[in-house]
Short mmCIF file of C-alpha atoms in Angstrom, two decimals:
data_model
loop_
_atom_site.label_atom_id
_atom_site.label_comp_id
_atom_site.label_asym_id
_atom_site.label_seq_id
_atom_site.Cartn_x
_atom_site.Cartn_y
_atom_site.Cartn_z
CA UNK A 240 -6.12 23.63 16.18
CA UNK A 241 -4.63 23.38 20.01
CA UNK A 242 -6.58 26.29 21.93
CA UNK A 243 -4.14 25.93 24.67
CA UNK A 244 -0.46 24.89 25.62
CA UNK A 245 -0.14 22.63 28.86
CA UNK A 246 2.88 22.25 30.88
CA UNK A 247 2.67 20.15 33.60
CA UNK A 248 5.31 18.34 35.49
CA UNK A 249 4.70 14.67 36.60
CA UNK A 250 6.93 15.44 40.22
CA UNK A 251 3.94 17.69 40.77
CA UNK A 252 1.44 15.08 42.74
CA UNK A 253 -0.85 16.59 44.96
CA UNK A 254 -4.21 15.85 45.87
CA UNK A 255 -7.54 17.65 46.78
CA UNK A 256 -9.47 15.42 48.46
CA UNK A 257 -12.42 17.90 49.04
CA UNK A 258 -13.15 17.61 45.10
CA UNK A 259 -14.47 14.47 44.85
CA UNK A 260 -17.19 15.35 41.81
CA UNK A 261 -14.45 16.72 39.37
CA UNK A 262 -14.50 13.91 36.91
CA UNK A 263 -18.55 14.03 37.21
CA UNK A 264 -18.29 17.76 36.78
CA UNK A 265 -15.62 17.59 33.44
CA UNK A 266 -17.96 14.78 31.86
CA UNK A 267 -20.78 17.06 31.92
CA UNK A 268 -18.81 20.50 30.81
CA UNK A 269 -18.99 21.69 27.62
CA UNK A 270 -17.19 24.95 27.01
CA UNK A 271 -13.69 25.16 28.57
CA UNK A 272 -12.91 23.18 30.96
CA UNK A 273 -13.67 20.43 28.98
CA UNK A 274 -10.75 21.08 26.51
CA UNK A 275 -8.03 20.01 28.71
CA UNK A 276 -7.08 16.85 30.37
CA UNK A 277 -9.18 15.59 33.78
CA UNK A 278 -5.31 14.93 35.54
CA UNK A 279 -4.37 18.74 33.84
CA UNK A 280 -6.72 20.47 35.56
CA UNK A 281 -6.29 18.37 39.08
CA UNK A 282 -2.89 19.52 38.87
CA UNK A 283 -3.41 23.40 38.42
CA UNK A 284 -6.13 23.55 41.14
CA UNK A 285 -3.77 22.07 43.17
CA UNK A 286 -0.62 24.66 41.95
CA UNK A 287 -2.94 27.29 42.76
CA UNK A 288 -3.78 26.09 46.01
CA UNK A 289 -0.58 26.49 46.93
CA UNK A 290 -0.02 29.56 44.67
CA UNK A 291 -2.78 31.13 47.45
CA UNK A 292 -0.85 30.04 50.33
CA UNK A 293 2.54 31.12 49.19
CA UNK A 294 1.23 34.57 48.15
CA UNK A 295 -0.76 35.11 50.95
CA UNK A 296 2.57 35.05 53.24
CA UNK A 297 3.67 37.76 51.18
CA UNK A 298 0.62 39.75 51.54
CA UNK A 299 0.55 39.51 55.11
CA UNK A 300 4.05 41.33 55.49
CA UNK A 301 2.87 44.01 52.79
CA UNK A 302 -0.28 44.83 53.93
CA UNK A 303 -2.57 44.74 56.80
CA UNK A 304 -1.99 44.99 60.60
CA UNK A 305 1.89 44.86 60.28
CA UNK A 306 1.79 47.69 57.30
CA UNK A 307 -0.48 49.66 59.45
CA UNK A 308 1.35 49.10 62.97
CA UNK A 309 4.85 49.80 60.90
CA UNK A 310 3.18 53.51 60.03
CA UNK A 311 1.71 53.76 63.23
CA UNK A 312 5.75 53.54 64.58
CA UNK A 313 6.79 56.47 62.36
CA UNK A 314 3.58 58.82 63.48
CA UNK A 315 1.69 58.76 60.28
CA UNK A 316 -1.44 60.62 60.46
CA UNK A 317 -5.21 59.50 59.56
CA UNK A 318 -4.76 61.13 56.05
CA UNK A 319 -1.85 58.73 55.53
CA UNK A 320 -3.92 55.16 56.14
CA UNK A 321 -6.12 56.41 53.53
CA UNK A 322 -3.88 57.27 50.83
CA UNK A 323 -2.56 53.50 52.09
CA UNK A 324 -5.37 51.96 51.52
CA UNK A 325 -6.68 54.31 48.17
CA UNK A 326 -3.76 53.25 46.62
CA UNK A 327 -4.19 49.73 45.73
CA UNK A 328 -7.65 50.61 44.54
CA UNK A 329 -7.00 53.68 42.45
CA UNK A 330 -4.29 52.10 40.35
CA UNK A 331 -6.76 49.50 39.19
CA UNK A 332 -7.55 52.31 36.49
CA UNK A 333 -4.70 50.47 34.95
CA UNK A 334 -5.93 47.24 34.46
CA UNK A 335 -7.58 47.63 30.99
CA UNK A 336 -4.17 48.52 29.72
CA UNK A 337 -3.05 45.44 31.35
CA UNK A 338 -5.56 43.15 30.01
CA UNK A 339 -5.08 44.92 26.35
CA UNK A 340 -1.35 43.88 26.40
CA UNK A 341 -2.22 40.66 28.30
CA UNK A 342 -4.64 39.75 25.44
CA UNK A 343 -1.43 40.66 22.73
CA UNK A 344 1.09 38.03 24.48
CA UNK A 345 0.78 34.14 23.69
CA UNK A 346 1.73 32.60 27.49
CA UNK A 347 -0.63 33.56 30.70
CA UNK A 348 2.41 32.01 32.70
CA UNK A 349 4.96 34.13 31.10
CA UNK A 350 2.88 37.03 31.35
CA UNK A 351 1.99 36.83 35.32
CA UNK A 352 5.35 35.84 35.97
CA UNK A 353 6.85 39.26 34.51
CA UNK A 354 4.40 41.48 36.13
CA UNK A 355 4.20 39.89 39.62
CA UNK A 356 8.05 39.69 39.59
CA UNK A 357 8.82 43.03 39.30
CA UNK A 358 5.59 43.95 41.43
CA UNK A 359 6.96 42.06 44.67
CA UNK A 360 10.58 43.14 43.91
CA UNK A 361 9.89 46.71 44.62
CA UNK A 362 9.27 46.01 48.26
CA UNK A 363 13.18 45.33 48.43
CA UNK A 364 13.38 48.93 48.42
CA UNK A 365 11.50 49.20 51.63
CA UNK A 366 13.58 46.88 53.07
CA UNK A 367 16.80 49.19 52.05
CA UNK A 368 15.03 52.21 53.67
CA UNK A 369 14.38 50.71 56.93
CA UNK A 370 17.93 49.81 57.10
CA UNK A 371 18.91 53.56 56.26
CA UNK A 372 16.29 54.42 58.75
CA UNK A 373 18.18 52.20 61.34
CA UNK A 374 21.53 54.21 60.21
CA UNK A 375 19.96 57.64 60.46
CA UNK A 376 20.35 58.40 57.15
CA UNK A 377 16.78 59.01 56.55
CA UNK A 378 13.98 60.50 59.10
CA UNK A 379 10.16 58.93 59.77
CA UNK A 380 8.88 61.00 57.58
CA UNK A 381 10.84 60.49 54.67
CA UNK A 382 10.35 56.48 55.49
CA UNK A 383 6.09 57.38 55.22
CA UNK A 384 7.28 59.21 52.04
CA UNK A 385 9.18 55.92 50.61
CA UNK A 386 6.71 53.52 51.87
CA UNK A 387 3.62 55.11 49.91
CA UNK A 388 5.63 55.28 46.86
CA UNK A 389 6.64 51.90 47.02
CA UNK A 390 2.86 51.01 47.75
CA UNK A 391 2.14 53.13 44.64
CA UNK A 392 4.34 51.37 42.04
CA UNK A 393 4.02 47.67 43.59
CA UNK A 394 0.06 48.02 43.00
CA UNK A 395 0.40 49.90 39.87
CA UNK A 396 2.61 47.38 38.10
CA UNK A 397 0.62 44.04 39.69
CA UNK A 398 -2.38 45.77 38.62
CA UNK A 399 -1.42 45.00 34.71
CA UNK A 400 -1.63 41.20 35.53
CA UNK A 401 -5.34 41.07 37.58
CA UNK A 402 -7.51 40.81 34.43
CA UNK A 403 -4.88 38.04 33.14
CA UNK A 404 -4.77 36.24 35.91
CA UNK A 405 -8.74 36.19 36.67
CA UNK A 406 -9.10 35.28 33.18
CA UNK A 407 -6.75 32.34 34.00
CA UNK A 408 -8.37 31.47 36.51
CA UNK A 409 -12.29 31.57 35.12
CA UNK A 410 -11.09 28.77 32.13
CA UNK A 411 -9.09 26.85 33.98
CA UNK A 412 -11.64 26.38 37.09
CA UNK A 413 -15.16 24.01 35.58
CA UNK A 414 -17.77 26.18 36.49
CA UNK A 415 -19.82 24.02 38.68
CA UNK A 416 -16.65 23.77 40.68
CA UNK A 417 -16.23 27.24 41.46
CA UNK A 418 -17.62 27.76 44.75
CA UNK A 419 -16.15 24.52 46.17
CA UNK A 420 -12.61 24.95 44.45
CA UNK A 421 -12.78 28.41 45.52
CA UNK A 422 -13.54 27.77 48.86
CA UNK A 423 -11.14 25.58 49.50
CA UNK A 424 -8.47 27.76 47.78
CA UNK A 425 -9.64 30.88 50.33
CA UNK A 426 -9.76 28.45 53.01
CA UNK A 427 -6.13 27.41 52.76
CA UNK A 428 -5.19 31.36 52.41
CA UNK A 429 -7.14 31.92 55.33
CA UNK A 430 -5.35 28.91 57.73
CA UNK A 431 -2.08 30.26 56.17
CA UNK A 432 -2.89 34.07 57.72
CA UNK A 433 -4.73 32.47 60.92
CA UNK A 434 -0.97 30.78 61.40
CA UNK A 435 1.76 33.24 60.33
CA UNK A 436 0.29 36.80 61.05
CA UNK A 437 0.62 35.89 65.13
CA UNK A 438 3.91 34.88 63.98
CA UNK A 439 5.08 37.87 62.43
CA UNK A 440 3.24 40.10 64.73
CA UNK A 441 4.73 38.66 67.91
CA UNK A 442 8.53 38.80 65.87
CA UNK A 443 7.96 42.18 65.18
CA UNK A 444 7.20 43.49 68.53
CA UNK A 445 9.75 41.53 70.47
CA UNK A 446 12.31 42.12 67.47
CA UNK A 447 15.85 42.69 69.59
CA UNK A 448 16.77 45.26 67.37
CA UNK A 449 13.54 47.32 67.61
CA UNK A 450 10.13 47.21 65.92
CA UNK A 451 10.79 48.78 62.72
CA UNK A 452 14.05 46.69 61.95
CA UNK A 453 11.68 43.55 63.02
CA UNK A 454 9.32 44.27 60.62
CA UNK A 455 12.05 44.57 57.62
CA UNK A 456 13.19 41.23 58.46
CA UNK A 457 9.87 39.76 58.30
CA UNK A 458 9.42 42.14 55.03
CA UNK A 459 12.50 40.12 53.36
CA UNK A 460 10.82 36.57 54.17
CA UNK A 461 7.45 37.67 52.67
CA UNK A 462 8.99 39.02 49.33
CA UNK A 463 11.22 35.57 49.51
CA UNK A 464 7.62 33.17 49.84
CA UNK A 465 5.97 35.73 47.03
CA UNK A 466 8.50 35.37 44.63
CA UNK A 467 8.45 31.17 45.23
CA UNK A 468 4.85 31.39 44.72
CA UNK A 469 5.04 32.24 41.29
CA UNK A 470 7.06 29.62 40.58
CA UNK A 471 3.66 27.42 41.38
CA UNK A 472 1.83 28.97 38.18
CA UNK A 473 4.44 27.21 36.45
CA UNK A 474 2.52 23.60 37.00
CA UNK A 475 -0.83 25.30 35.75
CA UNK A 476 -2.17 24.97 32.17
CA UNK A 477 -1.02 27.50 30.21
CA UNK A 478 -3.25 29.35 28.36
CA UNK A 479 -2.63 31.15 25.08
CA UNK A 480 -4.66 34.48 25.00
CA UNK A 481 -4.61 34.71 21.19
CA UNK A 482 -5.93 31.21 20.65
CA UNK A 483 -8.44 31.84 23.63
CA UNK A 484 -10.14 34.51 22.24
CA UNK A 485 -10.37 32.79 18.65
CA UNK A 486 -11.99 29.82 20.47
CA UNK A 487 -13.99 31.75 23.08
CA UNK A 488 -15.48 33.12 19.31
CA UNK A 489 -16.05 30.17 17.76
CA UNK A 490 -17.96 28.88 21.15
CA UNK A 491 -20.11 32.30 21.38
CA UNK A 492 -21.16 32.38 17.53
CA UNK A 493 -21.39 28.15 17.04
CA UNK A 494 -23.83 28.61 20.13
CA UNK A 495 -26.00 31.97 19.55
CA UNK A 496 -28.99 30.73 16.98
CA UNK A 497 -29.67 34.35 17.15
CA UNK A 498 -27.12 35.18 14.45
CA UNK A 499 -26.08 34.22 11.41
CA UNK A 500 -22.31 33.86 10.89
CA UNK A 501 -20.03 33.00 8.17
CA UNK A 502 -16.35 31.69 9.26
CA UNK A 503 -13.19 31.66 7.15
CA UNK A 504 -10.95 29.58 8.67
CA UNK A 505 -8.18 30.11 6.38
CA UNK A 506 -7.75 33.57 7.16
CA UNK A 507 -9.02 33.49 10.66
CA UNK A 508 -11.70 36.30 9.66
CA UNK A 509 -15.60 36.36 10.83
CA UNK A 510 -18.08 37.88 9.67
CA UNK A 511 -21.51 38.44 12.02
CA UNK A 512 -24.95 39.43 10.81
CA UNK A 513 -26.67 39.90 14.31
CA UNK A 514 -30.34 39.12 14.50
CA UNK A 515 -32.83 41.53 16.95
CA UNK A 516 -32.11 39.46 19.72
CA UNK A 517 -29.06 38.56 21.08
CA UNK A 518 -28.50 36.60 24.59
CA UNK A 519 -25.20 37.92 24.88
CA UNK A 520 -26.26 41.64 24.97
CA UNK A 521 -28.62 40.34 27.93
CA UNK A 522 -25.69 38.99 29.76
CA UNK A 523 -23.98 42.33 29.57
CA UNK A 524 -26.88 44.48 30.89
CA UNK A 525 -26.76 41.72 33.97
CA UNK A 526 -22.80 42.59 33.87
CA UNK A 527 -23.17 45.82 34.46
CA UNK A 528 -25.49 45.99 37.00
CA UNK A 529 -23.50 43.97 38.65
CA UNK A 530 -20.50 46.32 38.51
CA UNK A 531 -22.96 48.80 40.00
CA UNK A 532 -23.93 46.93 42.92
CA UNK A 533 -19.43 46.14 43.10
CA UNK A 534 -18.70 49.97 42.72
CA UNK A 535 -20.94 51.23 45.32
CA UNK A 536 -19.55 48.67 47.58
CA UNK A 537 -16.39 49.19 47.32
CA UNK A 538 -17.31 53.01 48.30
CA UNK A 539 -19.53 51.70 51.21
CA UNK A 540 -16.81 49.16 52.43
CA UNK A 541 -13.88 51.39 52.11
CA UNK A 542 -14.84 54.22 54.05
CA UNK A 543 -14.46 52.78 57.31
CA UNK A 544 -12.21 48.93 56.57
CA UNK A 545 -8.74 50.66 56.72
CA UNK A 546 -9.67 52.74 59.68
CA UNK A 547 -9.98 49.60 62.04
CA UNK A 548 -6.52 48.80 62.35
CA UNK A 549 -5.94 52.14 63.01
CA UNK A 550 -9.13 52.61 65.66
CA UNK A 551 -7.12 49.81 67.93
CA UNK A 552 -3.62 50.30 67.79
CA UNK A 553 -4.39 54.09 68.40
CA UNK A 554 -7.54 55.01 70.22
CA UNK A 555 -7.35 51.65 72.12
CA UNK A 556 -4.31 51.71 72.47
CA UNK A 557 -3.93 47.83 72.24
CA UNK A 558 -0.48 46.21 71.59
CA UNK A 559 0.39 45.21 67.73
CA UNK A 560 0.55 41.70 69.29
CA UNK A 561 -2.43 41.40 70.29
CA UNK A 562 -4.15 42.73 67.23
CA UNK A 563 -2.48 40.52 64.82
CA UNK A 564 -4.16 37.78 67.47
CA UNK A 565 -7.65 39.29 66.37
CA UNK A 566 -6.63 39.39 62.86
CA UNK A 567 -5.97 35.59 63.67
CA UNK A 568 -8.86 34.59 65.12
CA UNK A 569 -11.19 36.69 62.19
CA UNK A 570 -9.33 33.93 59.65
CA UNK A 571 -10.00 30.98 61.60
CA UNK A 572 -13.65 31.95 61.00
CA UNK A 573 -13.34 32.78 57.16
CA UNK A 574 -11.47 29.40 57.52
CA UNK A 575 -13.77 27.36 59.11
CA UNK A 576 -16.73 29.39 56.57
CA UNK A 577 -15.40 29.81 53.52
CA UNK A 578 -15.52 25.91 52.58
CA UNK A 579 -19.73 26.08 53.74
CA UNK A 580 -20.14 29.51 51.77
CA UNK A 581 -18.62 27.36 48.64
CA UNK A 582 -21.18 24.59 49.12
CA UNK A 583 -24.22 26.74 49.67
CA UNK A 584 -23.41 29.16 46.85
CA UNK A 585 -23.05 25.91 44.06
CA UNK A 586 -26.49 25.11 45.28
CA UNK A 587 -28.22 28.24 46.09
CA UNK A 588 -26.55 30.83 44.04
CA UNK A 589 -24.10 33.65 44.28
CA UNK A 590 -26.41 36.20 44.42
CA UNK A 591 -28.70 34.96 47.07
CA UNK A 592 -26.17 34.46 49.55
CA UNK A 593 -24.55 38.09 48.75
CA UNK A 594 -28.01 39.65 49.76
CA UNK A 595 -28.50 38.13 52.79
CA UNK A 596 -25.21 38.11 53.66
CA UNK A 597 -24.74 41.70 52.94
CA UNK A 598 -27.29 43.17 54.93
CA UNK A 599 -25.46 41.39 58.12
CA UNK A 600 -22.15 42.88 56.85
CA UNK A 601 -23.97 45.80 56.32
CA UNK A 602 -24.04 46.57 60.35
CA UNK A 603 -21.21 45.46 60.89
CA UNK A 604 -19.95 48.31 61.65
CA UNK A 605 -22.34 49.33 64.35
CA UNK A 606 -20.87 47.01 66.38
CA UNK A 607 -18.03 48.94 67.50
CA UNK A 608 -20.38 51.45 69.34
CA UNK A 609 -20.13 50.58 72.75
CA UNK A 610 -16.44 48.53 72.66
CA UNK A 611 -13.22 50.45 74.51
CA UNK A 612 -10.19 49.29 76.30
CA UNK A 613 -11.82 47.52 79.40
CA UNK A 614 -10.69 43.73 80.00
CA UNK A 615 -14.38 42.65 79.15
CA UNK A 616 -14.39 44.09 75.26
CA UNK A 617 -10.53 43.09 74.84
CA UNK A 618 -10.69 39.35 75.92
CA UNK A 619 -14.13 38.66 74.94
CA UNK A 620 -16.30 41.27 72.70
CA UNK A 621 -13.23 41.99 70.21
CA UNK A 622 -12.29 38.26 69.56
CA UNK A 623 -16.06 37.60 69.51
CA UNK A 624 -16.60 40.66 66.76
CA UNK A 625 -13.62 39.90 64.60
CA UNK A 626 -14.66 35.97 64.42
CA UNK A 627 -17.87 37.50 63.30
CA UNK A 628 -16.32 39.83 60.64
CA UNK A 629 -14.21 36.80 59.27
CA UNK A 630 -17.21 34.35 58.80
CA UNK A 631 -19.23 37.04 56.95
CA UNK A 632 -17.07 38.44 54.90
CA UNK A 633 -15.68 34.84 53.59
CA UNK A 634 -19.37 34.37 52.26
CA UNK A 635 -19.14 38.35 50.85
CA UNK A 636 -15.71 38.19 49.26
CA UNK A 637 -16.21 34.23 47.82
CA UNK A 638 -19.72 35.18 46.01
CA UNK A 639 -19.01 38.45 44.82
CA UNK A 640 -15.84 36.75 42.89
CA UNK A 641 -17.95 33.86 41.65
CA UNK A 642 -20.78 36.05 40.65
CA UNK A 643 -18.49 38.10 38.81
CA UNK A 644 -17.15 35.21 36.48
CA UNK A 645 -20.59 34.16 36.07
CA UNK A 646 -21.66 36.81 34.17
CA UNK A 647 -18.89 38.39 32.71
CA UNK A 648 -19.35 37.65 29.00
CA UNK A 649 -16.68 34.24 27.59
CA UNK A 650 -15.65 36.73 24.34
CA UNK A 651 -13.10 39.45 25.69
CA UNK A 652 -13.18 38.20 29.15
CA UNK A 653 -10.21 40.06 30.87
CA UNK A 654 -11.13 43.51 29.54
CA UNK A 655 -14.90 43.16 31.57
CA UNK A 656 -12.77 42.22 34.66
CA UNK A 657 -10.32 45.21 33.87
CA UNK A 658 -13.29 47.47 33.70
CA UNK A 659 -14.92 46.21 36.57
CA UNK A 660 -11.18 46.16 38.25
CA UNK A 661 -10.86 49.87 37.42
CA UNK A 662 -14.37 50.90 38.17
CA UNK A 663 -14.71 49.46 41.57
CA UNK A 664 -11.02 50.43 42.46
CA UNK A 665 -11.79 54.01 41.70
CA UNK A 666 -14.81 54.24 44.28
CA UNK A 667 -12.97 52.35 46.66
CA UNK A 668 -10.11 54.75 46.56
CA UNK A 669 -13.12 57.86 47.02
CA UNK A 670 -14.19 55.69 49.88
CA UNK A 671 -10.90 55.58 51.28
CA UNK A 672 -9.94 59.19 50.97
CA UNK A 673 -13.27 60.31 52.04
CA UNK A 674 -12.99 58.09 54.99
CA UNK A 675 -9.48 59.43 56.10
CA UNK A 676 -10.66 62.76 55.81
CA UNK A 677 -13.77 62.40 58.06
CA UNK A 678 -11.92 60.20 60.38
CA UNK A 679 -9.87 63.36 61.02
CA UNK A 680 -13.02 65.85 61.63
CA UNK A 681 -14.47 66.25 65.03
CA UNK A 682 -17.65 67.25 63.15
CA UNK A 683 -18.28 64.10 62.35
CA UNK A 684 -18.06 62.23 65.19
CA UNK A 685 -14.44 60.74 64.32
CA UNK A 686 -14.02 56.99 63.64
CA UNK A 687 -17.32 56.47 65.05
CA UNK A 688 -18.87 58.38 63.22
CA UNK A 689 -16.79 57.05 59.86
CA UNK A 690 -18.46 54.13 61.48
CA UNK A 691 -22.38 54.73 60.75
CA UNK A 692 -21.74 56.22 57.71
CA UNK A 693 -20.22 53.02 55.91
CA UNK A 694 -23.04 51.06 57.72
CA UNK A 695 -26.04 52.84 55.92
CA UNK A 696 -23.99 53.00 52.14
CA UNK A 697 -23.50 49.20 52.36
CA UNK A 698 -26.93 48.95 52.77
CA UNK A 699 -27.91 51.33 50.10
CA UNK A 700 -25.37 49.74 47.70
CA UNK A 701 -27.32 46.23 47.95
CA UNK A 702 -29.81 47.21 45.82
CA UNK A 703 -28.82 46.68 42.29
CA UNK A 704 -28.33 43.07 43.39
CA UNK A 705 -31.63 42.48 43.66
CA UNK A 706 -32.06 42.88 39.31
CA UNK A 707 -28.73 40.63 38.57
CA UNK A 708 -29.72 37.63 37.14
CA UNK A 709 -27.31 34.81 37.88
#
């Protein structure tokens, strides 16, 4: 029986050069990968590739500085960039819905392409509002009002297709290719942001019309590249969840001499008799330690990430401009690092690499004491910190994702990344909300303050990695 049903087009003929091992790597696979064609799987790293780029564009106009520096315009408040930022994260409490109705369809492609559609199509709507803005038909505040509910049901509905899609992704991608493939992938998203967000910053602020109607123009040509990059899943093998899971069962129970198993394959039904041992029990305990160590990062991370943007373009005062230069310049350095971090992770492990990496990311945020508005910190210190922030957080963001796949359980693979999706997103969103709220207190210390807090939970949350087994 065919596990899987490939659709590739022959105009599609691209090349990754950086993968020179992937024939030596298929040859020696033995669970997925292996099952489709060496040329198949060429193709839909390289679809993906481009998938990254494509989307990325997108994301840059929905998110990030230009997001942030469009709120900033309409005199949103602290409280505001939280519920921004909490957003995304909270409606991940939807994603084991999404990977139960994911695992009930019969096309991955199909699937994705439905839910991302309709996900980037809401953000026409914010592109109608500015233009009633522009009119006077609405006021800022109503525009804050629009823009969060827009943020709300964009997330919400691309949150159904994350546990798909990484479940794509983890049987499509050998294994002893992640970090490289990976890498490269992140390194072509991060040249795409290093070249369009000083771009779109720099159209924004010296829009003639104004910086608001700037930044709905640039909206409009983000939705445009995120809706084309969809159509690049198309040229990736397309994977049949129901046929998945029936031979992601066959693999685990043809392959686990600690049971004994009787298969009818007339009727499709199996029957288990588990034995006192069972190695797939002990890669669950590893999985959810490892969602312990993601959760409490996310809190750590989160209570001080979405504050930066607003720590420059407010208490520094610096022009939108100029920030989306240091936004720049921090993915030139995941760029240049993201391709090494691959490298070193295939041959040192995931884990390793996220501890020692960690603890550097960890005081991060200490670094900020000391930087204001003077010439010195804004042509030299800032560049130099955000170059910094971009070459660690490659290595933090790259592992964390492959160490994830490696130890999520093959049988019901999306639902573990939904519930680790949904987990993490939760704390994240507490981080977030506490964040905004403490940002706001004098009591505190402010953003500063915000600050040294995150810096000693990251620290704190790098514990459980030291019992996850790779």
């Amino acid at each position: 029986m065919d596990s899987v049903k490939v659709e590739i087009s022959a105009s599609l003929n691209l090349e990754i050069p950086q993968i020179d091992s992937l024939n030596t790597v298929l040859s020696s696979e033995s669970q997925s990968s292996s099952r489709f064609p060496k040329n198949a799987i060429r193709t839909s790293l390289q679809a993906s590739t481009y998938d990254a780029i494509l989307a990325t564009i997108f994301s840059i106009t929905t998110g990030g500085i230009l997001l942030s520096n469009f709120l900033v315009e309409l005199d949103a408040s602290p409280v505001i960039f939280g519920m921004l930022s909490s957003i995304p994260m909270l409606v991940n409490l939807i994603q084991p819905l999404g990977a139960y109705l994911s695992e009930r369809t019969t096309s991955r492609f199909r699937y994705s392409a439905l839910v991302y559609g309709i996900s980037r199509l809401f953000w026409l709507f914010l592109v109608i509002g500015i233009i009633c803005k522009s009119w006077g038909l609405i006021n800022s505040q109503q525009l804050v009002i629009l823009t969060l509910v827009i943020v709300f049901f964009s997330h919400l509905v691309g949150g159904l297709g994350c546990a798909s899609w990484m479940s794509w992704l983890a049987i499509i991608v050998p294994r002893r290719l992640r970090g490289r493939y990976f890498g490269i992938r992140n390194s072509a998203a991060s040249l795409t942001n290093l070249l369009c967000v000083p771009l779109a910053g720099f159209a924004v602020s010296h829009w003639f019309g104004g910086t608001l109607q700037g930044y709905g123009v640039v909206l409009l040509v983000g939705i445009l590249f995120g809706l084309v990059s969809l159509g690049c899943q198309y040229f990736q093998i397309d994977v049949n969840p129901q046929l998945q899971k029936l031979q992601n069962t066959y693999i685990g129970l043809t392959q686990n001499k600690d049971k004994v198993e009787v298969i009818h394959e007339s009727v499709g039904v199996i029957h288990e008799l588990p034995l006192p041992y069972n190695k797939e029990n002990n890669k669950n305990s590893h999985f959810w330690i490892f969602l312990l160590y993601f959760s409490l990062w996310m809190l750590a991370f989160n209570l001080c990430a979405p504050f930066v943007n607003l720590y420059l373009l407010e208490t520094l005062n610096i022009d939108v401009g100029w920030v989306t230069v240091y936004s720049s310049l921090q993915a030139g350095a995941s760029l240049l690092m993201v391709v090494l971090w691959g490298r070193l992770a295939d041959k040192l492990g995931n884990r390793l690499i996220l501890i020692f990496v960690g603890i550097i990311v960890a005081v991060t945020p200490l670094f900020w004491f000391g930087i204001g508005d003077r010439n010195l910190d804004i042509w030299l210190w800032l560049p130099l910190l955000h170059i910094f922030i971009g070459g660690t957080g490659a290595a933090v963001d790259l592992c964390s994702n492959n160490l994830q796949i490696g130890v999520t359980p093959l049988r019901n693979q999306s639902i573990y990344f939904a519930i680790a999706a949904a987990i993490a997103g939760v704390t994240g969103a507490l981080g977030t909300t506490i964040g905004g709220f403490i940002a706001q207190s004098p009591h505190f210390g402010g953003l500063l303050g915000l600050f040294a807090l995150s810096s000693i939970c990251r620290l704190a949350a790098l514990i459980p990695l030291v019992f996850v087994k790779e």
